[in-house]
Structures are given as structure tokens and as C-alpha cells.
Amino acid sequence: MFLFQNNRIHTSKYNVLTFLPINLFEQFQRVANAYFLFLLILQLIPEISSLSWFTTIVPLVLVLTITAVKDATDDYFRHKSDNQVNNRLSEVLINGRLQSEKWMNVMAGDIIKLENNQFVAADLLLLSSSEPHGLCYIETAELDGETNLKVRHALPVTSELGTDISRLAKFDGVVACEPPNNKLDKFTGDLSWKDNKYPLNNEKIILRGCVLRNTSWCFGMVIFAGPDTKLMQNSGKTKFKRTSIDRLMNTLVLWIFGFLVCMGIILAIGNSIWEHQVGDYFRAFLFQDEVVKNSIFSGFLTFWSYIIILNTVVPISLYVSVEVIRLGHSYFINWDRKMYYSKKETLAEARTTTLNEELGQIEYVFSDKTGTLTQNIMTFNKCSINGKTYGILNQRSVILQEFSHNKKNSKFQFYDHSLVESIKLGDPKVHEFFRLLALCHTVMPEEKNEGKLIYQVQSPDEGALVTAARNFGFIFKSRTPETITVEEMGKVVTYQLLAFLDFNNIRKRMSVIGTNDTFEFGGEGLRTLAIAYRDLNEEYFKEWFKLLEEANREFDKRDECIAAAYEEIEKDMMLLGATAIEDKLQDGVIETIASLSLANIKIWVLTGDKQETAMNIGYSCNMLTDDMNEVFIISGHSAAEVWEELKKAKEILFGRSTGFTNGYAFCEKLQELKRGSTVEESVTGDYALIINGHSLGHALEANLQSEFLEIACICKTVICCRVTPLQKAQVVELVKEYRKAVTLAIGDGANDISMIKSAHIGVGISGQEGMQAVLASDYSFAQFRYLQRLLLVHGRWSYFRMCKFLCYFFYKNFAFTLVHFWFGFFCGFSAQTVYDQWFITLFNIVYTSLPILAMGIFDQDVSEQNSMDYPNLYRPGQLNLLFNKSKFFICIAHGVYTSFALFFIPYGVFYNLAGEDGKHIADYQSFAVTIATSLVIVVSVQIALDTSYWTVINHVFIWGSVATYFSILFTMHSDGIFDVFPNQFPFVGNARHSLTQKNIWLVILLTTVVSVMPVIAFRFIKVDLYPTLSDQIRQLQKVQDKARPLKSHRRQPRRTSSRRSGYAFAHQEGYGELITSGKNMRVKNLHPTSGLGKTMYNSTSWIENLCKKTTDTVNSFSLDRTVKL
Amino acid sequence: MERNSNDVPGLLSRMPDNTAFKQQRLPAWRSHLTAWAVLPGFFTTGAFFLGMGILLILSAKSVKEIEITYTSMCSNCAKLRENASNFYKECTCSVPFFIPEKMPGNVYMYYKLHNFYQNLRRYTISRNNRQLLGEDITNVENCAPFQRDSNGIPIAPCGAIANSMFNDTILLSYYPHSSTRINVPLLSSGITWWTDKHIKFQNPRSNNLPSAFTGTTKPPYWRKPVYQLDPENPENNGFLNNDFIVWMRVAALPTFKKLYRRIHRTGPFANGLPAGNYSFDIAYNFPVTVFKGEKGVVLSTVTWSGGSNLFLGIAYLTTGAVIWLAAFSMTAVHLKMKKRNIVSES
């Protein structure tokens, strides 16, 4: 028995009552929180409690609260959007009447009326619609990111119901179907109605989340509601990404735990020995009536006590601080005006706030081509008619051609006057050429008010061609299933459409056969399109048409026969000319790629496009150049061929001496790769690798992938064309796994989602192809060129800051905590703390938290301009130089050294100390205050040294922290607070007595200098002897700042000699069938206008969204620059 | 999640604010370790430390200090105290000593304990500050294991610290001649911190101290109840007894000295202690040999930096020297690098 859900959706996790228990439960599932809870429990055991419970509970509660507030806010917004969605209204057929009902009350089995541009409330079975044949159009951008319209048609039996409410109300069909699942493109089931069974498939179903377009109304029956809908079934948990710093941090935290346990064991052993040798007698003296304890048991208890005391080496605030810093960096990305695309009002957006520093470590960028490198806006750019080439030949003498005789689209630009001249002169070839362009396509025209003609296009390429024809005076006006009406130089002509040979990927061409002048149009399906025609006489056509009909009747080999028939007629054609459609590169792509290459980031282009197009783009964005030593093209169809080609490539790369390993030696090879072999360095010269989808399939097989990867990694440029979304992800995974490199995938379409999700960082371009890629991405922005800024400025800074933060944080906490360890040797290993308990509580969260956060959020080593100008500055991130295991040990050693100085200098002084007034000041409390004050000053001086960019905020935080320390110190040592809580604040009067002693200040000064001077000396020597690039640039910057205001010294990217453009054409099956079937035509427009009838009719909206897109496309021609030489 | 379909590309631009903060252009000072800052800094700091080191050593040397460990000198008393059954037996011990040089100015007398771990965690927490405030003298919380005696009567002052209070009495005698003996006048006042005496420790409010402490009992190691600590000065009794207050301020390290008495500068001692023969007359009560400890007396003058503390002076001197050494080598390296850079540039 299947329980039907109502249509209410819950994406929220909590409600008011369940928030606290569920949220706490979730939070304590995190290891860090659970660990601190465990510590808290330890502290509640009086036998081992060496610290008061509040030292742990205060930070823990703080952390839990911050997280809880964040979760609550997130959930509040989810509630809000849930409510908004749940309370949307839709018209539901209730009791034979249409009533407005909230979405959440819709149930499976209800019949809903949808209107144009409405969101679909639930998964529906389409019953009837306003369009003929029960068709309706939907946009599925919310579901799969595809913005082109899709057609759904109702069953003929149900479409007869039309808009008849009474009949609809009586509709009592029963749908039997599969259980709810998340497959968006599949549906199986059947409808039983009036003793008949009708099979149902995906074509009959409208899914929740779609938008009804171009259909004024439709009726549907709810099949799945609420959580059962495919949309909700699809909203699974997103994969949680971690940065390499995260992983390193986790390892280090584990090591620190190990270290903590070691210290605990050492001190526990020390305690056992001490108890055995001294303590037994001493304790007997001190606590005479106590049962004498076993020294080993005492050691055991001491172990736990020390675990509690020393746990601050891994402070709970680490994780919170890291999150805060990353959040800050994310906001800087969101706020960056230089990554804001004003044309579309699109901000750069850090959608994931936990990956920022990894942006500074990218080694491989996997880029989609169309829409990512290019604009995905097709422009008619060049053409060749009858052997004469028109178009941009030399851009230096650009003449902006205004088509004064046709004001239809004044923004259209074409840089060649001679073409216009030939049209005016009436060159028949030229006329024929444009006539063909205007006739042979699947575009739907739509006349808006005031005669504004808008084309609804399925592929932008077609739109570009038809628009071009229109701009040259051949205006495609309207079409019916049998005719095409074109206005030729002001004269309206209607052509009868006889046959329509739609585009497909195998033939790569499309033909339209019409009467009047019998013509044919064929094109080699490239983005460069060849246009040819053939005059057919009537007999031949009739003969051929018979052939085609026979083929259509064929049952077994229908497709082949049709193909043969098409082949038959599409031969002996007269070549008329060729068009070139350019998918223009986005602005700044060349500069960005050049700059990223200088930063040693390897860019691989993974495209679904064909090889030629991909290569053209490669050339036009300088990834491929003519002076490359070799461009390897792998296009074998079998594993053996691919193997052969890879082998050849390898021979060229390494010379013949290097043997080619076969599959058996593969394991060793991979091991070598994992170790990061240095073969790459031995190969000189620029190479490029271009590999086809089917070859890639073989190259990704287990026995070839190491070879492929090896060769690919040596090559400067790698282009994979014709790859499937899955292969994109596989390539990314391969590099991720075997190169141990940080990868970034950037793309704009639904086909890039898999690679965006599998790469360390996924970047979505909010471009032409919907939001799907953006929704799956970690970062999104509108233009590829912003990648440069994202990586070289934001990424580099984030990495730099995070590394500095971590170094300092570990240093600080070791310096802070290890003092207890040293003290253990002088207090009988009794787990006595050096500091006041309040100091321990507040040190990490109050006294030292803000300066380090300020550094972690605001620090800059070099300016953003220099970060962009010197891409080499990016190197340290890729090599992981700023924070790695050895850096960690240096930080730890620094911390240990500082703790040593912090303890032993006061120890030496306190060993025999008397105050200026002769009074005893070598007491425990003065000792604690002295060391605590020294510690705060030392770590503040250290953060001051580490801060390289002193903004007001840094000043306020650093000075403020020291001031806060002293004010809290004096407050807690004041008389008033002692009177109220004498047992909690026993340090009364301490600050005022010890901090007025010159001795104590001499100790603090000595400790500070001894702790800090070596650091300064080491850093100075290092900068002097082995300056890093960043040091040099800082120096330079300093000199420049002094000399004159900073001048930009941008490096010009290298230009290549050859210039090529990327031309594109879609590879989908066209809409030819739909057009000729007439199904998508309005019934009223189907009135016979046979023969040469010169009627024009207005077809109303077809695909509104696409239509907008087309106009956008056209409008932006003039705004966008083309790729310049 | 469904998108709100009516996102109007509004008049309000979504362009981020052009503020220095949001665009990360806050005016800032870029720190840089330049030779011009570092090298002079090192030389100056080094010079300061060297000077300070010499000054500290000189002043530490100027301090006159005499330390006499008397555990071994009073070995019979020490032995007696090892046996707890001799608790109430008196044992005195005289320790003669010679001051070769005059000790000018204020002279302070300290007792010094070796190997006494006043910093043990369980020891340091075994006290109750609320009881010591005199507000609620039966409050013996936290004082384990010395909260109550075997009859359940609360101990005042409770806790291990109070219980183990140092209870030797030390008298100082001066022998201007072998036959004459002058008792050096000692002051027990002014040996505590002001805050301890006036804020941290208070006697229970009562006209009569003994009655204020009724209902409590003395710590087991004590001979006398807390209100009879000083038979000579009735003000110096109860929780406000100076020796008690000094003891309760626990020492940081297992070897420590605590101020015991000040020399009263009257008569022959108006200018300090003259050179000559002296002796300590010690009522030996405090057992130290049971835990392998030692005890002693220290007589010391003070200077501007407190008592004799050679460590600080030496540490300053060493640090100063090391800084100078570093400064010289850094200068050498820097000059060499500069030369090399100039050569490579040309």
C-alpha cells in the first residue's frame, strides 16, 4: 500500500521544538565537539579534574552557539522559502469547479489547471492543453538547466477533454506507475480509462519545477505530489568537499593528539616516579590521614589530568576561527566589484564558504568551451560566395557597416561593405545564397507587436544565419507545415515545402526541398557551413519521393533506408558558398589563459564540441600556437589505435630510447606518477595533445590511463573534444587521483555538472545555459576572465592568509600550553596549571582571537595589482610551500622554544626573588601573572611581526587585545569581585602587587626579547639571502611607493602569428519533424495558403524565453568586442 | 529549491559598494623587515640589554645576603621531629654565624624551605577563601582532607596549606663582644601584601577572638589554635596573623623563601646589621627531614630591583651579547649580499 503524500515540501531540518535536540545531536557528531564534550566529562570527575569545568564549557558553549545560530538562520530561510512555495496558488478542480488552492493542499489524483508561465506544482499527467494535439511546451531549467523548450503531448483520448470542466471533473482514469524515483527523463506507467489501457511515458508527464511556456493553459492530473515528485527526489545531499588544508589540518590535529598523549604519558610516568621517590613521604606529611596511594594509580590519574590541561594545544577555537576566516574571504569575493559583470548584474558568488584557500593551490583547470571560453553567442561573421570571401579580413581598417536599407536590426555589424554592394547590384549567386539561408532552417518566427519579428531558435547557430539573411534583405517571415514565406528585398515570396531533411549528427547536414525554384540546401555541419544547392526536375523528385516513402514504410531498417534516400538526393550539388559563424571568445580569455599559464596552472579544455571547433578555439585563445613543437592528435577508434598513437607521441616526446610500457608494467608506472616523477622537467618544448571522445574512452581504461596521463601532463595544452559529461568527470578524477593535484573545473552547462562536482573546486559561469552549473558549483561568476582574479588574487590571498593563520595558531597554542609541561617537572607532576583558570578560559577566545582573525582576514603580502602582474607569485600555493608538514614542525618548534623561554626565564628569576620592599613575591600567583603577561605580550608582538598589512582594524585588534588583557586582569584581581566570589577569583591584589615590581617587568621584557629576536633575525637573514618572489616584490613595492604612486606594469600576453576563430554548430537532432508534422502550428494558422499564396500570418508566442535570448544575442553583437589581433 | 520567478532586474544595482573595506583597499602600512629597521634595532636592543645586564649584576652584587641552612646543624631536633609522637616536645637549637660585612639599610629575614612542594595541585586548592574572609568560619568546602576533625568539628583555618604552616620561631642575637648578647629587635608587621592583610583575610567579627572561633577546631598539625598564634601581640592573631598570611600565599617553586621578620632599625641596628658575630635561636618545630627537605634562614638587604638576583643580570648580559653577535653577523651578511646584488646587477 503506497501512502500518498500531500504536496507540502519540507527542505527545512528543524522546527522550534526539535531545533535544540537535533542541532546539538548533529553538532556532537563532529569529532572536535565530541572530543571537547569528553574533556568536559573528564573535568567533572573530581579525582582528575585539574581545571574547572568552565575552562572548557565556556569555549564549547560559544562554539556551539555560533554554529547553532548559523544553522538556525539557514533553516529559517529554508522555512521561509518552503512557506513561499507551499502557499503558491494553483487552480484545482474541486467538486466540478475550478478553485484556487494552495500548493501544499494539492493531492495526488487532483486535476490542476496551469496557465502560461506558471510553475508546475506537482508531477502531472498531461490531460489536455490549449495547443493542438494536446501539446504543451515546458521549460525545464530548474530541473536540468536546459533552457530550450521541450514538448509534451497528452494522450489523444484525454486531449479531447479540452477545457470542458464537467467532463474533466468526471475523468476517472486510473494511473498505474512506477514508485517515486529521481530519474528525470524516464517514466513508465499506464492509464486505464473507459476499459482501455494507454501506455504512458515521459512525454506525457510534466514535472514539478518546470515552467509552462507558450501554452495558454493545460490540465493535468497529479501523479506525484510533494516529496514524491522527481524534483524533490533529486534534491539529494550535495557532496561535501574538503580542502587539502583541511585534510592536512586533520592529520596534524591527530598528530597533536598523539603528541598530547605522549606528553601525558611522560608526565604520568614522571608523576609515578616522583610519587615513589618524594611524594610518598611528602604526601604523608601533608595529608597525614589519607590512604597512601599507589604511585602507579596516581600516575594514571595524572595522565588524565594532564590531558585536560594540555588539551589547549588543539583548541576548539581553531575550527571556528578557520570557518570565520573563510567566511570573510567569501564575502570579499562576493563584494568584489572587479568580478561584477555589470551587463547582467551578476556578482561573483562564493557559494561554498569552506574552500577558499584551495583557490590558491590550483594546478589544473578543466574548462568547458562553449559558454565558458566563448560567449555562446553566435555571430554571422564571414561568408564566401562563389569563391569570393566577404567579412573581416583585416580588422585594422574596420568599417562599421550600418545597414541603412534595412533598419530591422540596426545593431547588427558586418565589416564588409562589398557584400552589401553585391546584394544591391543583384548578384544572383549572392541572392541565391541568402535565399537559402532564409529558407533552410528550423526557426520559428514570431511577430510581436509593431511588426517586430522575433525568431524562436533551437540552436543559436541557426538564429545567427537566419538573422544574417534578414539583415541582408532576405527576411524569413513565417512558415506553415507546407510553406515558407520569405520577403526577398522587399518582395514577399512563399515557397512550398516538399521535403525536409533534418539535421543529424551522422549526415551533418540538412536539406529543404521546395518548389517554385526547386532548390536544395545542404551543409556540411560545421560551424563553418557550406551551402550548396541542386536544381531538381519534377520527375526526379517524384521518383525520389517515392523512394523516401518506401523507406518510411520500411520497418526493420527504416533509419538506414531513409539515410540512403537522403544520400541519394544530397549529391551532385552546386557549391554556392560557405558561411562562418563565430562563437566569439569572451573578453579577456586570452589574457586570462596567458596569465594562468604563467602561474603554472595547466588548462585542459574538455568540450562536447567537435575537434575542429575545439582546435580553433585552442588557437584563438593561444592555447595552441603555430610555433608549438608538436600537436598530438589522438583520434583512434580502438584501444589498439589509441595505444599506437600514444606510443608515437611518447616517442616524439622522449625519443625512441624510452620504451613504452604495456599494461603489465602499469602499476609501477602509476607508482612513479604518484611519487611525482620528474620526467616532465626533462622534456623541453611546447607540445599539445588533442584527444577525441571515443579515444578518450579507451585512454581512460585502466591499462592506458597512466600513459595518457603522463603524456597529457607533459603537454602544455590538452584539449579533449567530443567528451561526454561522464568522461569530463573521469578526466578530472584521473588527474585528482594520480597527480595529487588540486583541480578546478569551470563550466556553464548541465553537462559540466559532473566535472564541477568531482573537481576540488567547481566554478559555474552564470551564462547562457541556465543555472544548473551554477547551482552545482562552489563559486560562480559571469565571465571566464574573472577566474584570473579569483585564483591569482582571492585564491592566493586566502591561501597565504590561511597558512599564516595556521602557523601562528599552532605556534600560539604550543607556546601557551607547553608551559604546563615544563612546570610539571617542578610541581611534582601534580597537574598544576601555570596560569589562572580564567586566563586559560579566555586566552584563546578573548585575548588572542581578534588579532589573528584580523590577520587571517585582511592580510596582504603584495597588492592585488602585483598579484595579477606577477602570476609566478602563485607558485608557492601549488607547491604547498606556505603550510605543510615541515612548516608545521617549524611552527611547533617555535612554539616549544617560546614556551621554554616563557617558563625558564621566570623560573630562573623566581628561584630566589624578593620584592623591592623585601616582601615575598616568588609566590605561585605572581609567577602565574608574570608568565601569563609575558605570554600575551610575546604572542601579540609575534602577531604584530606576522601581520604584513596593518590596517586600522589590525591596530585596533592588536592594541585592543593587549589592553583588554590588562583591563580584565585588573578587574579579576580587584577587591570587589573577590568580595563576591572569593573562591572563584583568589588572585585578588596580585596584578597590582606584582606588576608594580621592576623585577617582574624586567622578566617580561627579557622573555619577550628572547622569544622574538631570533624570529626577526631568521626572517631578516632569509629575506636577505633567499628572498622569495613575494619578498622581492614587496621590496619593489616599497621602493615604488616611496618614489611615485604605483604605476601599473601589466605584462602583455604573447600574441601568435595565426588567427583562427571558433565556429560552432549544434549537434542535436533538429525540430524538423515537428515542423513538417505541423504539430506545433496553431490550428487557425493552418488554413490552406497553398501554392504561391502570399499570406502572412502572425503566430503568437512560441518560446518566449528562447525568444528573449535571441534578441539578447542580437542586441549584444555591437556591445561585445570580437577577438582582436 | 525553486527560483523566485519575479526577479526583476531592478533599478537598484546589485553592484557591490565601492568601499575601501569591501574592496580590500583599506589604507594600510605594509610592514617589511628592512635592514634600516632591523640592524639598528638589534644594535640598540643589544646595547640596552648589555647595559641593563651590567647594572643588574652590579646591584645584585651590592646586595648583602647571608643564608644559613640549619637542618643539619640542628640534627638532633630534626631527628626528634621525625617521630610524630614527639609532637608536643620542645626542641631549641642555636646556630651561630658571622657577618663579615656590614649589612646597611633595611635588612629582611626570610625562612627558606627546600624541596617543599607548595605548588602541588591538590595542596594549592585545599583552602577556603570564604572561611578566611571570616564570613562563615564553618565553611570548609574544598579543604579536603582537612575539613573536619575526627569529631566532625570544622577546622579553622581548614585545608592542607594552613595545616602545614611553618611554625619555627627564629630569634636573632648579636654578639658585639663574646660576652655580650643583644637580641636584635624584629618586626613581624609589614611583611604581608596590603591586599592580603586588608581584603583577602579577615577575622570573624567579634569582640573576642576566641569566642569568634568557637565551634571550630585547630588544624591537626598546629600546637595552638589560630587565635593564639601570637601571644605577644593580640592584634596579630586569628586569620590576620602575619606569618599565617605569608604562608598562605603559596610559593611557585619547591624551593622558596618567605619573609619572616624585618630588622627593627633602632639602637645599634639603626643603620642595618653591623658586621660581627650573630646567632639564630630556633625553636625547631617544623619537620622537614621526613620528606627529605631542608630549611634555612636568609638575611638580606634589598636594592631597587629587589633582593640579590644574579640570574636576571646574567641573563640580560648574555642576551645582550647574543643580540650584538647576531647584529654583527646580520650586518656582515647584508653587506655581502648588497655587494653581490650590485655586482650581479651591473
PDB file of N, CA, C and O in Angstrom, chain A residues 382-384 433 437 440 461 465 503 508-510 521-532 575 577-581 1063-1065:
ATOM      1  N   LYS A 382      31.536  35.722 -41.353  1.00  0.00           N
ATOM      2  CA  LYS A 382      32.206  35.727 -42.655  1.00  0.00           C
ATOM      3  C   LYS A 382      31.376  34.893 -43.603  1.00  0.00           C
ATOM      4  O   LYS A 382      30.632  34.014 -43.160  1.00  0.00           O
ATOM      5  N   CYS A 383      31.536  35.146 -44.842  1.00  0.00           N
ATOM      6  CA  CYS A 383      30.957  34.203 -45.772  1.00  0.00           C
ATOM      7  C   CYS A 383      31.766  34.223 -47.060  1.00  0.00           C
ATOM      8  O   CYS A 383      32.510  35.159 -47.347  1.00  0.00           O
ATOM      9  N   SER A 384      31.598  33.141 -47.747  1.00  0.00           N
ATOM     10  CA  SER A 384      32.298  33.044 -49.016  1.00  0.00           C
ATOM     11  C   SER A 384      31.242  32.686 -50.039  1.00  0.00           C
ATOM     12  O   SER A 384      30.534  31.694 -49.889  1.00  0.00           O
ATOM     13  N   PHE A 433      22.339  32.613 -52.338  1.00  0.00           N
ATOM     14  CA  PHE A 433      22.987  32.266 -51.081  1.00  0.00           C
ATOM     15  C   PHE A 433      22.119  32.671 -49.887  1.00  0.00           C
ATOM     16  O   PHE A 433      21.798  31.881 -49.006  1.00  0.00           O
ATOM     17  N   LEU A 437      19.798  30.666 -47.037  1.00  0.00           N
ATOM     18  CA  LEU A 437      19.910  30.870 -45.583  1.00  0.00           C
ATOM     19  C   LEU A 437      18.544  31.145 -44.974  1.00  0.00           C
ATOM     20  O   LEU A 437      18.227  30.708 -43.871  1.00  0.00           O
ATOM     21  N   CYS A 440      16.395  27.452 -45.341  1.00  0.00           N
ATOM     22  CA  CYS A 440      16.754  26.137 -44.851  1.00  0.00           C
ATOM     23  C   CYS A 440      17.111  26.180 -43.381  1.00  0.00           C
ATOM     24  O   CYS A 440      18.252  26.427 -43.002  1.00  0.00           O
ATOM     25  N   ASP A 461      23.078  28.886 -33.550  1.00  0.00           N
ATOM     26  CA  ASP A 461      23.724  28.974 -34.858  1.00  0.00           C
ATOM     27  C   ASP A 461      22.718  29.313 -35.938  1.00  0.00           C
ATOM     28  O   ASP A 461      22.925  30.192 -36.770  1.00  0.00           O
ATOM     29  N   LEU A 465      22.289  32.584 -38.549  1.00  0.00           N
ATOM     30  CA  LEU A 465      22.219  32.542 -40.012  1.00  0.00           C
ATOM     31  C   LEU A 465      20.979  33.237 -40.529  1.00  0.00           C
ATOM     32  O   LEU A 465      21.037  34.048 -41.463  1.00  0.00           O
ATOM     33  N   PHE A 503      18.565  17.934 -39.873  1.00  0.00           N
ATOM     34  CA  PHE A 503      19.954  17.801 -39.461  1.00  0.00           C
ATOM     35  C   PHE A 503      20.104  16.610 -38.534  1.00  0.00           C
ATOM     36  O   PHE A 503      19.279  16.371 -37.668  1.00  0.00           O
ATOM     37  N   LYS A 508      25.333  15.233 -40.745  1.00  0.00           N
ATOM     38  CA  LYS A 508      25.831  16.575 -40.514  1.00  0.00           C
ATOM     39  C   LYS A 508      25.364  17.546 -41.578  1.00  0.00           C
ATOM     40  O   LYS A 508      26.120  18.395 -42.035  1.00  0.00           O
ATOM     41  N   ARG A 509      24.218  17.362 -42.036  1.00  0.00           N
ATOM     42  CA  ARG A 509      23.687  18.323 -43.000  1.00  0.00           C
ATOM     43  C   ARG A 509      22.175  18.274 -42.966  1.00  0.00           C
ATOM     44  O   ARG A 509      21.572  17.375 -42.388  1.00  0.00           O
ATOM     45  N   MET A 510      21.617  19.236 -43.573  1.00  0.00           N
ATOM     46  CA  MET A 510      20.176  19.319 -43.572  1.00  0.00           C
ATOM     47  C   MET A 510      19.736  19.907 -44.893  1.00  0.00           C
ATOM     48  O   MET A 510      20.428  20.693 -45.519  1.00  0.00           O
ATOM     49  N   PHE A 521      19.315  22.576 -50.283  1.00  0.00           N
ATOM     50  CA  PHE A 521      20.301  23.259 -49.463  1.00  0.00           C
ATOM     51  C   PHE A 521      20.993  22.210 -48.645  1.00  0.00           C
ATOM     52  O   PHE A 521      20.369  21.375 -48.017  1.00  0.00           O
ATOM     53  N   GLY A 522      22.220  22.191 -48.712  1.00  0.00           N
ATOM     54  CA  GLY A 522      22.928  21.186 -47.922  1.00  0.00           C
ATOM     55  C   GLY A 522      24.082  21.832 -47.238  1.00  0.00           C
ATOM     56  O   GLY A 522      24.657  22.790 -47.732  1.00  0.00           O
ATOM     57  N   GLY A 523      24.392  21.336 -46.170  1.00  0.00           N
ATOM     58  CA  GLY A 523      25.525  21.951 -45.485  1.00  0.00           C
ATOM     59  C   GLY A 523      26.347  20.935 -44.756  1.00  0.00           C
ATOM     60  O   GLY A 523      25.807  20.041 -44.133  1.00  0.00           O
ATOM     61  N   GLU A 524      27.583  21.054 -44.914  1.00  0.00           N
ATOM     62  CA  GLU A 524      28.434  20.241 -44.057  1.00  0.00           C
ATOM     63  C   GLU A 524      28.323  20.832 -42.672  1.00  0.00           C
ATOM     64  O   GLU A 524      28.549  22.014 -42.472  1.00  0.00           O
ATOM     65  N   GLY A 525      27.949  19.993 -41.744  1.00  0.00           N
ATOM     66  CA  GLY A 525      27.632  20.529 -40.426  1.00  0.00           C
ATOM     67  C   GLY A 525      28.833  20.928 -39.609  1.00  0.00           C
ATOM     68  O   GLY A 525      29.227  20.255 -38.680  1.00  0.00           O
ATOM     69  N   LEU A 526      29.389  22.000 -39.985  1.00  0.00           N
ATOM     70  CA  LEU A 526      30.449  22.556 -39.160  1.00  0.00           C
ATOM     71  C   LEU A 526      29.950  23.885 -38.680  1.00  0.00           C
ATOM     72  O   LEU A 526      28.923  24.374 -39.098  1.00  0.00           O
ATOM     73  N   ARG A 527      30.711  24.455 -37.828  1.00  0.00           N
ATOM     74  CA  ARG A 527      30.350  25.828 -37.541  1.00  0.00           C
ATOM     75  C   ARG A 527      30.652  26.657 -38.762  1.00  0.00           C
ATOM     76  O   ARG A 527      30.096  27.706 -38.962  1.00  0.00           O
ATOM     77  N   THR A 528      31.559  26.124 -39.572  1.00  0.00           N
ATOM     78  CA  THR A 528      31.649  26.690 -40.910  1.00  0.00           C
ATOM     79  C   THR A 528      30.701  25.861 -41.739  1.00  0.00           C
ATOM     80  O   THR A 528      30.758  24.651 -41.748  1.00  0.00           O
ATOM     81  N   LEU A 529      29.820  26.495 -42.356  1.00  0.00           N
ATOM     82  CA  LEU A 529      28.742  25.801 -43.024  1.00  0.00           C
ATOM     83  C   LEU A 529      28.877  26.009 -44.514  1.00  0.00           C
ATOM     84  O   LEU A 529      28.983  27.131 -44.981  1.00  0.00           O
ATOM     85  N   ALA A 530      28.892  24.901 -45.222  1.00  0.00           N
ATOM     86  CA  ALA A 530      28.950  25.027 -46.685  1.00  0.00           C
ATOM     87  C   ALA A 530      27.531  25.020 -47.206  1.00  0.00           C
ATOM     88  O   ALA A 530      26.679  24.300 -46.716  1.00  0.00           O
ATOM     89  N   ILE A 531      27.297  25.842 -48.151  1.00  0.00           N
ATOM     90  CA  ILE A 531      25.953  25.963 -48.679  1.00  0.00           C
ATOM     91  C   ILE A 531      25.970  25.578 -50.157  1.00  0.00           C
ATOM     92  O   ILE A 531      26.771  26.100 -50.936  1.00  0.00           O
ATOM     93  N   ALA A 532      25.127  24.639 -50.452  1.00  0.00           N
ATOM     94  CA  ALA A 532      25.099  24.172 -51.841  1.00  0.00           C
ATOM     95  C   ALA A 532      23.651  23.984 -52.259  1.00  0.00           C
ATOM     96  O   ALA A 532      22.774  23.916 -51.417  1.00  0.00           O
ATOM     97  N   LEU A 575      28.083  23.918 -55.264  1.00  0.00           N
ATOM     98  CA  LEU A 575      28.529  24.645 -54.076  1.00  0.00           C
ATOM     99  C   LEU A 575      28.317  26.132 -54.319  1.00  0.00           C
ATOM    100  O   LEU A 575      28.736  26.685 -55.337  1.00  0.00           O
ATOM    101  N   GLY A 577      28.498  28.521 -51.595  1.00  0.00           N
ATOM    102  CA  GLY A 577      29.364  29.329 -50.746  1.00  0.00           C
ATOM    103  C   GLY A 577      29.433  28.713 -49.366  1.00  0.00           C
ATOM    104  O   GLY A 577      28.995  27.586 -49.159  1.00  0.00           O
ATOM    105  N   ALA A 578      29.973  29.460 -48.489  1.00  0.00           N
ATOM    106  CA  ALA A 578      30.073  28.952 -47.120  1.00  0.00           C
ATOM    107  C   ALA A 578      29.851  30.104 -46.160  1.00  0.00           C
ATOM    108  O   ALA A 578      30.151  31.260 -46.467  1.00  0.00           O
ATOM    109  N   THR A 579      29.294  29.763 -45.053  1.00  0.00           N
ATOM    110  CA  THR A 579      29.150  30.787 -44.021  1.00  0.00           C
ATOM    111  C   THR A 579      30.058  30.426 -42.871  1.00  0.00           C
ATOM    112  O   THR A 579      30.407  29.275 -42.678  1.00  0.00           O
ATOM    113  N   ALA A 580      30.415  31.401 -42.154  1.00  0.00           N
ATOM    114  CA  ALA A 580      31.204  31.145 -40.957  1.00  0.00           C
ATOM    115  C   ALA A 580      30.500  31.802 -39.799  1.00  0.00           C
ATOM    116  O   ALA A 580      30.261  33.003 -39.812  1.00  0.00           O
ATOM    117  N   ILE A 581      30.138  30.954 -38.868  1.00  0.00           N
ATOM    118  CA  ILE A 581      29.509  31.507 -37.677  1.00  0.00           C
ATOM    119  C   ILE A 581      30.539  31.475 -36.589  1.00  0.00           C
ATOM    120  O   ILE A 581      31.221  30.478 -36.380  1.00  0.00           O
ATOM    121  N   TYR A1063      34.266  28.255 -34.643  1.00  0.00           N
ATOM    122  CA  TYR A1063      32.934  28.276 -35.234  1.00  0.00           C
ATOM    123  C   TYR A1063      32.153  27.112 -34.682  1.00  0.00           C
ATOM    124  O   TYR A1063      32.686  26.048 -34.433  1.00  0.00           O
ATOM    125  N   ALA A1064      30.925  27.372 -34.491  1.00  0.00           N
ATOM    126  CA  ALA A1064      30.178  26.359 -33.764  1.00  0.00           C
ATOM    127  C   ALA A1064      28.890  25.998 -34.473  1.00  0.00           C
ATOM    128  O   ALA A1064      28.303  26.799 -35.178  1.00  0.00           O
ATOM    129  N   PHE A1065      28.483  24.789 -34.282  1.00  0.00           N
ATOM    130  CA  PHE A1065      27.167  24.389 -34.723  1.00  0.00           C
ATOM    131  C   PHE A1065      26.637  23.343 -33.769  1.00  0.00           C
ATOM    132  O   PHE A1065      27.396  22.553 -33.257  1.00  0.00           O
TER     133      PHE A1065
END
